């Protein structure tokens, strides 16, 4: 491999940041490589297809980035960056890390950020810090895993821990503020660390627990997490992530309870766990349950805290979804539920930090082969390697003696049938929309093809207000969790982003970028399938599909703008990040003409 870990991390970090910048801040001026070079014959370009220019007002100059692959729907792939020097009227190549700093200066000197100077400077330093931290961590993870054969494994936990680049639609994909250097070896999924949980004994009168199952949360914990410490009479055992445990024992309210004997620190012990891709959901191959904890860590946009309403939502949705009978009608589609929780309740605290979510584990030992997140399937390959999705398609094409394009279309069709179509019908029939982004989407593969789609995440349910009576008739408790309910116009916006841009279009972009099939062929496939569905949908899905096929723009989560304004989306009303609008690929024309494209409108 010609590139070292630092170079790979620099490129991947710039890819993520500049794709966000073009989508959310400035669409840029696009030229074919020939057009651009004809305009400045003094500049010799390496082999590339496109060049995108954008002004850098803070420096009174402009930036040009060469583009090896221009996408309709996914991630542009960049190769080099050049800065124009007005004094000499010449372009000079600049490193990607320097370009990111110049772009951040430009953002904060523009009217995109229109608040007080003190907050402006604070937010700028916060963004710079997160960008640098993310790039540094990516470097460390790649350095450790470059020659690891587990990176190409398709077992559940190996795929979960293979995401070295992180969220490609986020400017700081590996930002993890709150984790110290030595923490990563144990608690970061990318390092494959294993660790025991930290346990507390808590007086029963402080405990709140709930379960949608025939067994309680405390019974699940007792049976699956045996520990050696003796437990005081009238106490229950609560497991905790070690990082959260250290946070808890430094809280004055908890220290007071410990001095009164109501909370007892039992330390770390018991069976080992390892982190899934979300960092805070933990897995043991021998257990029927996963555990999801709060963490005192800011991961990408937010401090990761289990909110009380999310705990109740998980239990309610486990019961409600079972009563819909949807997975019986569509056996290729499943929801991994969070059917139980346990926590400590204290006066005047909505959350105490003890919140534990218990998640079913359908991928225990013997059931974990060929189980992969969409994020892992569509991740950019390391230099000289092949993406996971591309490997499956190539194997299928060879086995079935067909073209790569035909194998790609067939794979895509099977994915549509086990994931996208059922989700559209779930919304249409029951008013339930899912925040089905790449990391929440897990595939079971058979002979390389998608066979079962799994959705996970109790934070990711949107229930239509128009379906309240319908859902209450199935499960009366569903109307008690107001945070789950939204109007259909809000749902349509969020559903469009998560289902299409974050999920489906990541697959389209990956297949196109890898040269397996033209993106516009798959976009046409999506149009045709939506038109066919439009004829059979009878509920909320009709409005959603109509909008997808007719609106000139489509809402997209603005992760860069969310970071620019330092928004923690889990703490604001409706957990609402900043959104922008991008041209709707389902109605826009092709990119054959090198005209300037109005690519973003925040």
Coordinates of C-alpha atoms in Angstrom, one line a residue:
X1 CA 0.0 0.0 0.0
X2 CA 1.6 3.3 -1.2
X3 CA -0.3 5.6 1.3
X4 CA 0.3 5.6 5.0
X5 CA -2.5 5.9 7.6
X6 CA -2.1 9.6 8.0
X7 CA -2.5 10.2 4.2
X8 CA -5.5 8.0 4.0
X9 CA -7.1 9.8 7.0
X10 CA -6.4 13.2 5.5
X11 CA -8.1 12.2 2.2
X12 CA -11.1 10.6 3.9
X13 CA -11.5 13.5 6.3
X14 CA -11.4 16.0 3.4
X15 CA -13.9 13.9 1.4
X16 CA -16.4 14.0 4.2
X17 CA -16.0 17.7 5.0
X18 CA -16.0 19.0 1.4
X19 CA -19.0 16.9 0.4
X20 CA -20.9 18.5 3.3
X21 CA -19.6 21.9 2.3
X22 CA -20.8 21.6 -1.3
X23 CA -24.2 20.3 -0.2
X24 CA -24.8 22.8 2.7
X25 CA -22.7 25.9 2.2
X26 CA -21.7 26.5 -1.4
X27 CA -22.6 24.3 -4.4
X28 CA -19.5 25.5 -6.3
X29 CA -19.0 26.1 -10.0
X30 CA -18.5 22.9 -11.9
X31 CA -16.4 22.5 -15.0
X32 CA -15.2 19.6 -17.1
X33 CA -11.5 19.1 -16.7
X34 CA -11.0 20.2 -20.3
X35 CA -13.0 23.4 -19.8
X36 CA -11.2 24.4 -16.7
X37 CA -7.8 23.7 -18.2
X38 CA -8.6 25.5 -21.4
X39 CA -9.4 28.6 -19.3
X40 CA -6.0 28.4 -17.6
X41 CA -3.5 26.7 -19.9
X42 CA -0.7 27.3 -17.4
X43 CA -2.2 24.7 -15.2
X44 CA -1.5 21.0 -15.8
X45 CA -4.0 18.7 -14.2
X46 CA -3.6 15.0 -13.3
X47 CA -6.2 12.7 -14.8
X48 CA -9.6 13.8 -13.6
X49 CA -13.1 14.2 -14.9
X50 CA -14.4 17.4 -13.3
X51 CA -13.1 20.5 -11.4
X52 CA -15.2 22.3 -8.9
X53 CA -14.3 25.9 -7.9
X54 CA -15.5 27.7 -4.8
X55 CA -14.6 31.2 -3.5
X56 CA -12.8 31.7 -0.3
X57 CA -14.0 35.2 0.7
X58 CA -12.0 35.3 4.0
X59 CA -8.8 35.0 2.0
X60 CA -9.9 37.0 -1.1
X61 CA -9.1 34.0 -3.3
X62 CA -10.6 30.8 -4.6
X63 CA -10.2 27.1 -4.3
X64 CA -10.3 24.5 -7.1
X65 CA -10.7 20.8 -6.3
X66 CA -10.2 18.0 -8.9
X67 CA -13.0 15.4 -9.0
X68 CA -12.4 11.8 -10.0
X69 CA -16.0 10.8 -9.6
X70 CA -19.0 13.1 -9.6
X71 CA -22.1 11.5 -8.2
X72 CA -25.8 12.1 -8.8
X73 CA -26.8 11.1 -5.3
X74 CA -23.9 10.0 -3.2
X75 CA -20.4 11.1 -2.3
X76 CA -18.1 13.0 -4.8
X77 CA -14.6 11.6 -4.9
X78 CA -11.8 14.3 -4.8
X79 CA -8.2 13.9 -5.8
X80 CA -6.3 17.2 -5.4
X81 CA -6.9 20.8 -4.2
X82 CA -5.4 24.1 -5.6
X83 CA -5.4 27.6 -4.2
X84 CA -5.4 30.6 -6.5
X85 CA -2.8 33.3 -5.6
X86 CA -4.1 36.7 -7.0
X87 CA -0.6 38.3 -6.8
X88 CA 0.9 35.9 -9.2
X89 CA -2.3 34.8 -10.9
X90 CA -1.2 31.2 -10.5
X91 CA -2.7 28.1 -8.9
X92 CA -0.7 26.2 -6.3
X93 CA -1.5 22.7 -4.8
X94 CA -2.4 22.7 -1.1
X95 CA -2.8 19.9 1.3
X96 CA -6.3 18.8 2.2
X97 CA -5.8 19.5 5.9
X98 CA -5.0 23.2 5.1
X99 CA -8.0 23.4 2.8
X100 CA -10.4 22.4 5.6
X101 CA -9.1 25.2 7.8
X102 CA -9.5 27.7 5.0
X103 CA -13.1 26.5 4.4
X104 CA -13.9 26.9 8.1
X105 CA -12.6 30.4 8.1
X106 CA -14.8 31.2 5.1
X107 CA -17.9 29.7 6.8
X108 CA -17.4 31.8 9.9
X109 CA -16.7 35.0 7.9
X110 CA -19.9 34.7 5.9
X111 CA -23.6 35.4 6.8
X112 CA -24.2 31.7 7.3
X113 CA -23.2 32.5 10.9
X114 CA -24.9 35.7 12.0
X115 CA -24.7 35.7 15.8
X116 CA -22.4 37.5 18.2
X117 CA -18.7 37.5 17.6
X118 CA -18.0 35.7 20.9
X119 CA -20.2 32.8 20.0
X120 CA -18.9 32.9 16.4
X121 CA -15.3 32.5 17.6
X122 CA -16.3 29.8 20.2
X123 CA -18.1 27.8 17.6
X124 CA -15.3 28.1 15.1
X125 CA -12.8 26.8 17.6
X126 CA -15.2 24.0 18.5
X127 CA -15.6 22.9 14.9
X128 CA -11.8 23.1 14.3
X129 CA -11.2 21.0 17.4
X130 CA -13.7 18.4 16.3
X131 CA -12.3 18.2 12.8
X132 CA -8.8 17.7 14.0
X133 CA -9.8 15.2 16.6
X134 CA -11.8 13.2 14.1
X135 CA -8.9 13.2 11.6
X136 CA -6.5 12.1 14.3
X137 CA -8.7 9.3 15.5
X138 CA -9.3 8.1 12.0
X139 CA -5.5 8.0 11.5
X140 CA -5.0 6.0 14.7
X141 CA -7.8 3.5 13.8
X142 CA -6.5 3.0 10.2
X143 CA -3.0 2.6 11.5
X144 CA -4.1 -0.2 13.8
X145 CA -6.3 -2.0 11.4
X146 CA -4.6 -1.6 8.0
X147 CA -3.6 -5.3 7.6
X148 CA -6.4 -6.8 9.7
X149 CA -8.3 -9.6 7.9
X150 CA -11.3 -8.9 10.1
X151 CA -11.9 -5.8 8.0
X152 CA -13.3 -8.0 5.2
X153 CA -15.2 -10.3 7.5
X154 CA -19.0 -10.4 7.1
X155 CA -19.8 -11.6 10.6
X156 CA -22.0 -9.2 12.5
X157 CA -19.5 -7.8 15.0
X158 CA -16.6 -7.6 12.6
X159 CA -18.7 -5.6 10.2
X160 CA -19.9 -3.4 13.0
X161 CA -16.3 -2.7 13.9
X162 CA -15.0 -2.1 10.4
X163 CA -16.1 1.5 10.0
X164 CA -12.8 3.2 9.9
X165 CA -14.0 6.3 8.0
X166 CA -17.3 6.8 9.8
X167 CA -20.3 8.7 8.5
X168 CA -19.4 10.1 5.1
X169 CA -22.2 12.7 5.3
X170 CA -20.7 14.2 8.4
X171 CA -17.8 16.8 8.6
X172 CA -16.4 15.2 11.8
X173 CA -17.2 11.5 11.3
X174 CA -15.0 10.2 14.1
X175 CA -15.4 13.0 16.6
X176 CA -15.7 11.5 20.1
X177 CA -15.2 14.3 22.6
X178 CA -15.0 12.9 26.1
X179 CA -13.0 9.8 25.4
X180 CA -9.4 10.0 26.6
X181 CA -6.5 8.5 24.5
X182 CA -6.3 5.3 26.5
X183 CA -10.1 4.8 26.4
X184 CA -10.1 4.0 22.7
X185 CA -8.2 0.8 23.0
X186 CA -11.1 -0.6 25.2
X187 CA -14.2 1.2 24.2
X188 CA -14.0 2.2 20.5
X189 CA -15.5 -0.4 18.1
X190 CA -12.7 0.2 15.6
X191 CA -10.1 -1.1 18.0
X192 CA -12.1 -4.3 18.8
X193 CA -11.6 -3.8 22.5
X194 CA -13.3 -6.0 25.1
X195 CA -14.2 -5.0 28.6
X196 CA -16.4 -5.9 31.6
X197 CA -19.3 -3.8 32.7
X198 CA -19.3 -1.7 35.9
X199 CA -22.0 -2.7 38.3
X200 CA -24.0 -0.9 41.0
X201 CA -26.2 -2.2 43.7
X202 CA -29.2 0.2 44.1
X203 CA -32.0 0.3 46.6
X204 CA -35.2 -1.0 45.0
X205 CA -37.2 2.0 46.0
X206 CA -35.1 4.2 43.7
X207 CA -35.6 1.8 40.7
X208 CA -37.9 2.3 37.7
X209 CA -38.2 -0.5 35.2
X210 CA -40.5 -1.5 32.5
X211 CA -40.8 -4.5 30.1
X212 CA -42.9 -5.5 27.1
X213 CA -42.0 -9.1 27.7
X214 CA -43.2 -11.8 30.1
X215 CA -39.9 -11.3 32.1
X216 CA -38.9 -8.0 33.8
X217 CA -35.7 -6.0 33.1
X218 CA -34.2 -7.1 36.4
X219 CA -34.8 -10.7 35.5
X220 CA -33.1 -10.3 32.2
X221 CA -30.1 -8.7 33.9
X222 CA -30.0 -11.3 36.7
X223 CA -30.1 -14.2 34.2
X224 CA -27.8 -12.9 31.6
X225 CA -25.2 -11.0 33.7
X226 CA -24.2 -13.0 36.7
X227 CA -21.8 -11.3 39.0
X228 CA -19.8 -12.5 42.1
X229 CA -20.5 -9.6 44.5
X230 CA -23.1 -10.1 47.3
X231 CA -26.1 -7.9 46.9
X232 CA -27.8 -6.2 49.9
X233 CA -31.3 -7.1 50.7
X234 CA -33.8 -4.8 49.0
X235 CA -31.3 -3.9 46.3
X236 CA -31.1 -4.6 42.6
X237 CA -28.1 -4.8 40.3
X238 CA -27.6 -2.3 37.5
X239 CA -24.9 -2.8 34.8
X240 CA -23.2 0.3 33.4
X241 CA -20.7 1.2 30.7
X242 CA -17.4 1.9 32.5
X243 CA -17.2 5.4 31.1
X244 CA -20.6 6.2 32.4
X245 CA -19.9 4.6 35.7
X246 CA -16.9 6.9 36.2
X247 CA -19.1 9.9 35.4
X248 CA -21.8 8.7 37.8
X249 CA -19.6 8.3 40.8
X250 CA -18.4 11.9 40.4
X251 CA -22.0 13.3 40.6
X252 CA -22.8 14.9 44.0
X253 CA -26.3 13.4 44.1
X254 CA -24.9 9.9 43.5
X255 CA -22.1 10.3 46.0
X256 CA -24.7 11.3 48.6
X257 CA -26.7 8.2 47.8
X258 CA -23.5 6.1 48.1
X259 CA -22.8 7.6 51.5
X260 CA -26.3 6.6 52.6
X261 CA -25.8 3.1 51.4
X262 CA -28.6 3.4 48.8
X263 CA -26.2 3.0 45.9
X264 CA -23.2 0.6 46.3
X265 CA -20.3 0.6 43.8
X266 CA -19.6 -3.0 42.9
X267 CA -16.8 -2.3 40.4
X268 CA -16.1 -4.0 37.0
X269 CA -16.7 -7.7 36.7
X270 CA -18.6 -10.3 34.8
X271 CA -18.6 -11.3 31.2
X272 CA -16.9 -9.2 28.5
X273 CA -18.6 -7.0 25.9
X274 CA -17.5 -5.2 22.8
X275 CA -18.8 -2.1 21.2
X276 CA -21.0 -2.1 18.1
X277 CA -20.8 0.8 15.6
X278 CA -22.8 3.2 17.7
X279 CA -20.1 2.9 20.5
X280 CA -22.6 2.8 23.3
X281 CA -24.6 -0.4 22.3
X282 CA -22.6 -3.4 23.5
X283 CA -22.6 -7.0 22.2
X284 CA -21.7 -10.4 23.6
X285 CA -22.1 -13.2 21.1
X286 CA -23.2 -15.6 23.8
X287 CA -26.1 -13.5 25.1
X288 CA -29.6 -13.1 23.9
X289 CA -29.5 -9.4 24.8
X290 CA -27.5 -6.3 23.9
X291 CA -27.3 -3.3 26.3
X292 CA -27.4 0.3 25.3
X293 CA -26.0 2.9 27.8
X294 CA -25.7 6.6 28.1
X295 CA -22.1 7.9 27.6
X296 CA -20.5 11.1 28.7
X297 CA -19.1 11.4 25.1
X298 CA -20.1 13.7 22.3
X299 CA -20.3 11.4 19.2
X300 CA -20.7 13.4 15.9
X301 CA -23.5 15.9 16.8
X302 CA -24.6 14.9 20.3
X303 CA -23.8 14.0 23.8
X304 CA -25.1 10.4 23.9
X305 CA -27.7 10.2 26.6
X306 CA -30.6 7.7 26.9
X307 CA -33.6 10.1 27.3
X308 CA -36.4 9.0 29.5
X309 CA -39.0 9.3 26.7
X310 CA -36.8 7.0 24.5
X311 CA -36.9 4.3 27.2
X312 CA -40.7 4.4 27.2
X313 CA -40.8 4.6 23.4
X314 CA -38.8 1.4 23.1
X315 CA -41.1 -0.6 25.3
X316 CA -44.3 0.9 23.7
X317 CA -43.0 0.3 20.1
X318 CA -42.0 -3.3 20.9
X319 CA -45.5 -4.0 21.9
X320 CA -47.1 -1.9 19.1
X321 CA -45.0 -3.3 16.3
X322 CA -45.7 -6.9 17.4
X323 CA -49.5 -6.2 17.4
X324 CA -49.3 -4.8 13.8
X325 CA -48.3 -8.3 12.6
X326 CA -46.2 -6.5 10.0
X327 CA -43.2 -8.8 10.0
X328 CA -45.6 -11.8 9.6
X329 CA -47.0 -10.2 6.4
X330 CA -43.5 -9.1 5.3
X331 CA -41.1 -11.8 6.7
X332 CA -38.1 -10.2 4.9
X333 CA -38.4 -7.2 7.1
X334 CA -37.8 -7.0 10.8
X335 CA -37.4 -4.5 13.6
X336 CA -34.9 -5.2 16.4
X337 CA -36.8 -4.0 19.5
X338 CA -35.7 -2.5 22.8
X339 CA -38.4 -4.2 24.9
X340 CA -37.2 -3.4 28.4
X341 CA -35.3 -0.8 30.4
X342 CA -34.2 -0.1 34.0
X343 CA -33.0 3.1 35.6
X344 CA -32.7 5.1 38.8
X345 CA -35.3 7.8 39.5
X346 CA -34.3 10.9 41.6
X347 CA -36.4 14.0 42.4
X348 CA -36.2 16.9 39.9
X349 CA -34.1 14.9 37.4
X350 CA -35.5 13.8 34.1
X351 CA -32.5 11.5 33.6
X352 CA -30.1 10.4 36.3
X353 CA -27.5 8.7 34.0
X354 CA -28.4 5.2 35.1
X355 CA -30.7 4.6 32.1
X356 CA -30.1 1.1 30.7
X357 CA -31.9 0.0 27.5
X358 CA -32.1 -3.7 26.9
X359 CA -32.2 -4.7 23.2
X360 CA -32.9 -8.1 21.7
X361 CA -29.9 -9.8 20.0
X362 CA -30.9 -11.7 16.9
X363 CA -27.2 -12.1 16.0
X364 CA -25.8 -14.3 18.7
X365 CA -23.2 -16.9 18.0
X366 CA -24.3 -19.2 15.2
X367 CA -26.7 -16.5 13.8
X368 CA -24.1 -13.8 13.1
X369 CA -22.7 -14.8 9.7
X370 CA -23.3 -12.5 6.7
X371 CA -25.0 -9.8 8.8
X372 CA -23.8 -6.3 7.8
X373 CA -24.8 -2.7 8.2
X374 CA -25.4 -0.6 5.1
X375 CA -22.8 1.7 6.5
X376 CA -20.2 -1.1 6.3
X377 CA -21.4 -2.3 2.9
X378 CA -21.1 1.1 1.3
X379 CA -18.0 2.4 3.1
X380 CA -15.1 3.6 0.8
X381 CA -12.5 0.9 0.5
X382 CA -9.0 1.3 1.7
X383 CA -6.5 2.2 -1.1
X384 CA -5.9 -0.8 -3.3
X385 CA -8.9 -2.7 -1.8
X386 CA -12.5 -3.3 -2.9
X387 CA -15.6 -2.1 -1.1
X388 CA -17.6 -4.8 0.6
X389 CA -20.6 -4.2 -1.6
X390 CA -18.5 -4.4 -4.7
X391 CA -17.0 -7.8 -3.6
X392 CA -20.5 -9.2 -3.3
X393 CA -21.6 -8.0 -6.7
X394 CA -18.4 -9.2 -8.4
X395 CA -18.9 -12.7 -6.8
X396 CA -22.5 -12.8 -8.0
X397 CA -21.6 -11.7 -11.5
X398 CA -18.9 -14.4 -11.7
X399 CA -21.1 -17.1 -10.2
X400 CA -24.1 -16.3 -12.4
X401 CA -22.1 -15.5 -15.5
X402 CA -23.6 -12.1 -15.9
X403 CA -22.4 -8.6 -16.3
X404 CA -21.5 -6.4 -13.3
X405 CA -24.3 -4.0 -14.2
X406 CA -26.9 -6.8 -14.3
X407 CA -25.7 -8.2 -11.0
X408 CA -25.8 -4.8 -9.5
X409 CA -29.4 -4.1 -10.6
X410 CA -30.5 -7.5 -9.3
X411 CA -28.8 -6.9 -6.0
X412 CA -30.4 -3.5 -5.8
X413 CA -33.8 -4.9 -6.6
X414 CA -33.6 -7.5 -3.8
X415 CA -32.6 -4.8 -1.4
X416 CA -35.5 -2.6 -2.4
X417 CA -37.9 -5.6 -1.9
X418 CA -36.7 -6.4 1.6
X419 CA -36.2 -2.9 2.9
X420 CA -37.5 0.2 1.1
X421 CA -40.8 -1.2 -0.1
X422 CA -41.8 -2.7 3.3
X423 CA -40.9 0.6 5.0
X424 CA -43.0 2.6 2.6
X425 CA -45.9 0.1 3.3
X426 CA -45.4 0.3 7.0
X427 CA -45.9 4.0 6.8
X428 CA -48.8 3.7 4.5
X429 CA -50.6 1.0 6.4
X430 CA -49.9 2.0 10.0
X431 CA -48.5 5.6 9.9
X432 CA -45.1 4.4 11.3
X433 CA -42.0 5.9 9.6
X434 CA -38.5 4.8 10.5
X435 CA -35.2 6.8 10.8
X436 CA -33.6 4.1 8.7
X437 CA -30.1 5.6 8.2
X438 CA -27.1 3.5 7.2
X439 CA -26.0 2.5 10.7
X440 CA -29.6 1.6 11.8
X441 CA -30.0 -0.7 8.7
X442 CA -28.6 -4.2 9.0
X443 CA -28.8 -6.8 6.3
X444 CA -28.8 -10.6 6.4
X445 CA -27.3 -11.8 3.1
X446 CA -27.8 -15.2 1.4
X447 CA -25.4 -16.1 -1.5
X448 CA -24.5 -12.4 -1.6
X449 CA -28.0 -11.1 -2.0
X450 CA -30.1 -9.2 0.7
X451 CA -32.6 -11.6 2.2
X452 CA -33.7 -9.9 5.5
X453 CA -33.6 -6.3 6.5
X454 CA -33.3 -5.3 10.2
X455 CA -34.1 -1.9 11.6
X456 CA -32.7 -0.9 15.0
X457 CA -33.0 2.2 17.2
X458 CA -35.7 3.3 19.6
X459 CA -34.8 6.9 18.8
X460 CA -35.9 6.4 15.2
X461 CA -39.7 6.1 15.2
X462 CA -42.1 8.7 13.8
X463 CA -45.8 8.0 14.3
X464 CA -48.3 10.0 12.2
X465 CA -50.8 12.1 14.1
X466 CA -53.4 11.1 11.5
X467 CA -53.1 7.5 12.7
X468 CA -53.5 8.1 16.4
X469 CA -56.8 6.3 16.6
X470 CA -55.7 3.4 14.5
X471 CA -52.6 2.9 16.6
X472 CA -54.4 3.4 19.9
X473 CA -56.9 0.6 18.9
X474 CA -54.0 -1.8 18.6
X475 CA -52.0 -0.5 21.6
X476 CA -53.6 2.1 23.9
X477 CA -50.2 2.9 25.5
X478 CA -48.9 4.2 22.1
X479 CA -50.8 7.5 22.6
X480 CA -49.1 8.1 25.9
X481 CA -45.7 8.8 24.3
X482 CA -46.3 12.1 22.7
X483 CA -42.7 12.5 21.6
X484 CA -43.3 9.8 19.0
X485 CA -46.0 11.7 17.2
X486 CA -45.5 14.1 14.3
X487 CA -47.5 15.7 11.5
X488 CA -47.1 14.1 8.1
X489 CA -45.4 17.1 6.6
X490 CA -42.6 16.8 9.2
X491 CA -42.5 13.0 8.7
X492 CA -42.2 13.3 5.0
X493 CA -39.2 15.6 5.2
X494 CA -37.3 13.4 7.7
X495 CA -38.3 10.1 6.1
X496 CA -37.1 11.4 2.7
X497 CA -33.7 12.2 4.1
X498 CA -33.2 9.0 6.1
X499 CA -34.8 6.5 3.7
X500 CA -33.4 7.9 0.4
X501 CA -30.4 10.2 0.8
X502 CA -28.8 8.5 3.8
X503 CA -29.8 4.9 3.1
X504 CA -30.8 4.0 -0.5
X505 CA -28.7 6.6 -2.3
X506 CA -25.6 5.6 -0.4
X507 CA -26.0 2.2 -2.2
X508 CA -26.6 3.9 -5.5
X509 CA -23.5 6.1 -5.0
X510 CA -21.3 3.2 -4.0
X511 CA -22.3 1.0 -7.0
X512 CA -21.7 4.0 -9.3
X513 CA -18.4 5.1 -7.8
X514 CA -17.1 1.5 -8.0
X515 CA -17.9 1.5 -11.7
X516 CA -20.4 -1.4 -11.4
X517 CA -23.5 0.3 -12.8
X518 CA -24.4 3.9 -13.9
X519 CA -26.2 5.7 -11.1
X520 CA -28.9 7.1 -13.4
X521 CA -30.0 3.5 -14.2
X522 CA -30.6 2.9 -10.5
X523 CA -32.3 6.3 -10.1
X524 CA -34.6 5.3 -12.9
X525 CA -35.3 2.0 -11.2
X526 CA -36.3 3.9 -8.0
X527 CA -38.6 6.2 -10.1
X528 CA -40.3 3.2 -11.7
X529 CA -40.8 1.3 -8.4
X530 CA -42.2 4.4 -6.7
X531 CA -44.6 4.9 -9.6
X532 CA -45.8 1.3 -9.3
X533 CA -46.2 1.7 -5.6
X534 CA -48.2 4.9 -6.0
X535 CA -50.9 2.8 -7.6
X536 CA -51.4 0.5 -4.6
X537 CA -50.7 2.8 -1.6
X538 CA -53.9 4.1 0.0
X539 CA -52.7 6.0 3.1
X540 CA -49.9 8.3 4.2
X541 CA -47.6 6.7 1.7
X542 CA -49.4 8.4 -1.2
X543 CA -48.4 11.9 -0.1
X544 CA -44.9 10.8 0.6
X545 CA -44.4 9.1 -2.8
X546 CA -46.1 12.0 -4.6
X547 CA -43.6 14.4 -3.0
X548 CA -40.6 12.2 -3.9
X549 CA -41.6 12.1 -7.5
X550 CA -42.6 15.8 -7.9
X551 CA -40.7 18.1 -5.6
X552 CA -37.7 19.8 -7.2
X553 CA -35.7 19.7 -4.0
X554 CA -35.5 17.2 -1.2
X555 CA -34.7 17.8 2.5
X556 CA -31.2 16.8 3.7
X557 CA -29.8 16.8 7.1
X558 CA -27.1 19.6 7.3
X559 CA -24.5 18.0 9.6
X560 CA -22.0 20.7 8.8
X561 CA -24.4 23.5 9.6
X562 CA -25.5 21.6 12.7
X563 CA -21.9 21.6 13.8
X564 CA -21.3 25.2 12.7
X565 CA -24.0 26.3 15.1
X566 CA -22.9 23.8 17.7
X567 CA -26.4 22.2 17.9
X568 CA -26.8 19.1 20.0
X569 CA -29.8 17.7 18.2
X570 CA -30.8 15.4 21.1
X571 CA -31.4 18.4 23.4
X572 CA -33.4 20.7 21.1
X573 CA -37.1 20.6 20.4
X574 CA -38.2 17.5 18.4
X575 CA -34.5 16.6 18.3
X576 CA -34.3 18.7 15.2
X577 CA -30.9 19.1 13.5
X578 CA -30.5 21.8 10.8
X579 CA -31.8 20.8 7.4
X580 CA -31.0 22.1 4.0
X581 CA -32.5 21.3 0.6
X582 CA -30.7 19.7 -2.4
X583 CA -32.0 19.0 -5.9
X584 CA -34.2 16.0 -6.0
X585 CA -32.3 13.3 -8.0
X586 CA -35.7 11.7 -8.9
X587 CA -36.7 14.7 -10.9
X588 CA -33.5 16.4 -11.9
X589 CA -31.8 15.9 -15.3
X590 CA -28.5 14.2 -15.8
X591 CA -25.0 15.7 -15.4
X592 CA -23.8 15.4 -18.9
X593 CA -23.8 19.2 -19.5
X594 CA -21.1 20.9 -17.4
X595 CA -23.4 23.8 -16.4
X596 CA -23.3 25.4 -13.0
X597 CA -25.6 23.4 -10.7
X598 CA -27.5 25.1 -7.8
X599 CA -26.5 22.3 -5.6
X600 CA -27.6 23.5 -2.2
X601 CA -30.0 25.9 -0.5
X602 CA -29.8 26.0 3.3

